[in-house]
XYZ file of C-alpha atoms in Angstrom:
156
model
C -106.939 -18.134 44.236
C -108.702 -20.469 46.373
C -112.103 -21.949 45.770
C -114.406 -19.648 46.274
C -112.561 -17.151 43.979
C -112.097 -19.911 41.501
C -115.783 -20.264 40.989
C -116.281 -16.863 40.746
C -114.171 -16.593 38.422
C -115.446 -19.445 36.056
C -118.487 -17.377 36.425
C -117.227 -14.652 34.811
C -114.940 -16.634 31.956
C -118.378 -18.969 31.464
C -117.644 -19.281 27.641
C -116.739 -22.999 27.082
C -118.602 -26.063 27.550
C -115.487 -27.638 29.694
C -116.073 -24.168 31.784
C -119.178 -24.972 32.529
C -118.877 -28.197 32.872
C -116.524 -27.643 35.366
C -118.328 -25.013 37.296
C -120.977 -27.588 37.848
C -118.447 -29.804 38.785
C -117.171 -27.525 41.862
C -120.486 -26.732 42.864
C -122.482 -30.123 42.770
C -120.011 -33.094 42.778
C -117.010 -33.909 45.239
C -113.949 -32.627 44.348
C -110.601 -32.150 45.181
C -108.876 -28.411 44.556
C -105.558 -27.165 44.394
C -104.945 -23.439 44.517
C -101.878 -24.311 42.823
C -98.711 -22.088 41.568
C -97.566 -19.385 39.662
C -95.048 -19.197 36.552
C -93.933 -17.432 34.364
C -95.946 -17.837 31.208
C -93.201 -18.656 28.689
C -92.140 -22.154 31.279
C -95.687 -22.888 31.980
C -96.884 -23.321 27.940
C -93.998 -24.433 27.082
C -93.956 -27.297 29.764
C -97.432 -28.405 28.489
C -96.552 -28.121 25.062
C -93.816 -31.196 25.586
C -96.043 -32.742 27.880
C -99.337 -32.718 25.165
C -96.158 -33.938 22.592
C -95.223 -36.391 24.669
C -98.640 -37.416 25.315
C -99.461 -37.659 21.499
C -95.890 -39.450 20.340
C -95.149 -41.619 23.248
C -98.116 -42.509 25.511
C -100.757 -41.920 22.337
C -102.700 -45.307 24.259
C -103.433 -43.608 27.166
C -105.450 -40.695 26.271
C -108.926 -40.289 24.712
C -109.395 -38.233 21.320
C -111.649 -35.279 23.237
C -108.768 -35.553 25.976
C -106.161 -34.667 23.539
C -108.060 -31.922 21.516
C -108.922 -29.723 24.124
C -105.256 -30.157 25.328
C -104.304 -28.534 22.139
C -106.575 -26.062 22.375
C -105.875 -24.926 25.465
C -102.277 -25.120 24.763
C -102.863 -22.608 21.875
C -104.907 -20.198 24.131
C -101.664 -20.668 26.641
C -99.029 -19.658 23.893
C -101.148 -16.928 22.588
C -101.840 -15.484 26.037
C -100.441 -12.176 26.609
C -99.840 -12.683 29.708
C -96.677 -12.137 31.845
C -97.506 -14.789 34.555
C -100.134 -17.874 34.892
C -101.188 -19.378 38.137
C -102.317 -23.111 37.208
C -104.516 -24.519 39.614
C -106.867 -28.157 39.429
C -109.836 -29.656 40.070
C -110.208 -33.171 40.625
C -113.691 -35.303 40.304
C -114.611 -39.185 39.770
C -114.536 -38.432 36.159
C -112.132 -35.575 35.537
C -109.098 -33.308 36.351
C -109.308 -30.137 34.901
C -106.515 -27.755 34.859
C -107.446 -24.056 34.639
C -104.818 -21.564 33.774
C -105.309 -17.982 34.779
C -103.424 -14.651 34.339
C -101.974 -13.747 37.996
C -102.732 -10.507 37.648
C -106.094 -9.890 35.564
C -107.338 -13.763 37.346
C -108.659 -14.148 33.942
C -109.118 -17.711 32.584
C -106.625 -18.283 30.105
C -107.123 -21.691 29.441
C -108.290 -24.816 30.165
C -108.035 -28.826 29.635
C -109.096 -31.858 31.297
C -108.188 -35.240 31.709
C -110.365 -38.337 32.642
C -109.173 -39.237 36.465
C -106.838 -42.373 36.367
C -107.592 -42.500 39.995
C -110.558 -42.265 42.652
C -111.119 -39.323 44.935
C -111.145 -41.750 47.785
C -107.626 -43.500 46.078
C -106.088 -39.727 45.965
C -107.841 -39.277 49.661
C -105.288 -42.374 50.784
C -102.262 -41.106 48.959
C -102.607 -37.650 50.400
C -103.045 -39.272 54.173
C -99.854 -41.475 52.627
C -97.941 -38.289 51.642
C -98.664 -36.489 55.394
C -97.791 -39.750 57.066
C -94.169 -39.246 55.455
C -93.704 -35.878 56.972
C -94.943 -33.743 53.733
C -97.410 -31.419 53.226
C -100.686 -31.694 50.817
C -101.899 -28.659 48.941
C -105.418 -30.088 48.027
C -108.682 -29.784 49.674
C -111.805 -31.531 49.506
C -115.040 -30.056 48.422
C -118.785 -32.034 48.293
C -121.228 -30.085 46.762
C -119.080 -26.769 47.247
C -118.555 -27.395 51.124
C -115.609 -27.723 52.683
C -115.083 -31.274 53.639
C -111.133 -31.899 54.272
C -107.779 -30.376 53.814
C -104.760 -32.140 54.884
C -102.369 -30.754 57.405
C -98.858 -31.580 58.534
C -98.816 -34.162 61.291
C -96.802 -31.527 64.269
């Protein structure tokens, strides 16, 4: 799904605050997307289930209460989701990341969580231009205000 699609479809899954939230996001702020990748659903929720454990047992410190209660909510909407296969795919702002979990075959929001940004969008900007330097590719592009600013391509 690539941006444009992804709004449109937060349009149509509008139901949450953190949905709208990050529909205004996309549309108003700069951002960096990533179309991201399929799996199946039973690897994907269960991956974020150890990583939202892990996050509450071991690295408690580092994440905010709000943080770590929509985590378990969307984790709940992931393990309860009848889907077969979920594409996860992220949004980066100043403030946030939010991950968005769809069904690959309905494209209808399953869940999603965000986390405040540990990092910049001009600090991920440098470690993307880092990452091509080193002869590997970059999956996100950047978005102001919904416009297509700057993807990153393989150096030939």
């Amino acid at each position: 799904m690539n941006f444009k699609e992804t709004i449109e479809n937060l349009k149509a899954n509008n139901s949450t605050p953190i949905v709208t939230e990050c529909l205004q996001t996309m549309t108003n702020d700069e951002v960096l997307f990533n179309g991201g990748f399929v799996q199946e659903k039973e690897k994907l929720s269960n991956l974020y289930l150890l990583r939202l454990n892990m996050s509450k047992d071991l690295n408690r410190d580092k994440f905010e209460d709000d943080e770590i209660e929509n985590w378990e909510i969307a984790v709940d909407n992931l393990m309860k989701s009848p889907s077969e296969e979920l594409k996860l795919s992220w949004v980066s702002s100043e403030k946030k990341t939010y991950l968005l979990f769809w069904d690959n075959q309905t494209k209808k929001l399953q869940a999603i969580y965000y986390l405040y940004s540990k990092s910049s969008i001009a600090e991920q900007e440098i470690n993307n231009d880092k990452i091509i330097e080193q002869g590997f590719t970059v999956s996100s592009v950047k978005f102001i205000n919904g416009k297509r600013i700057k993807d990153w391509k393989k150096n030939s």
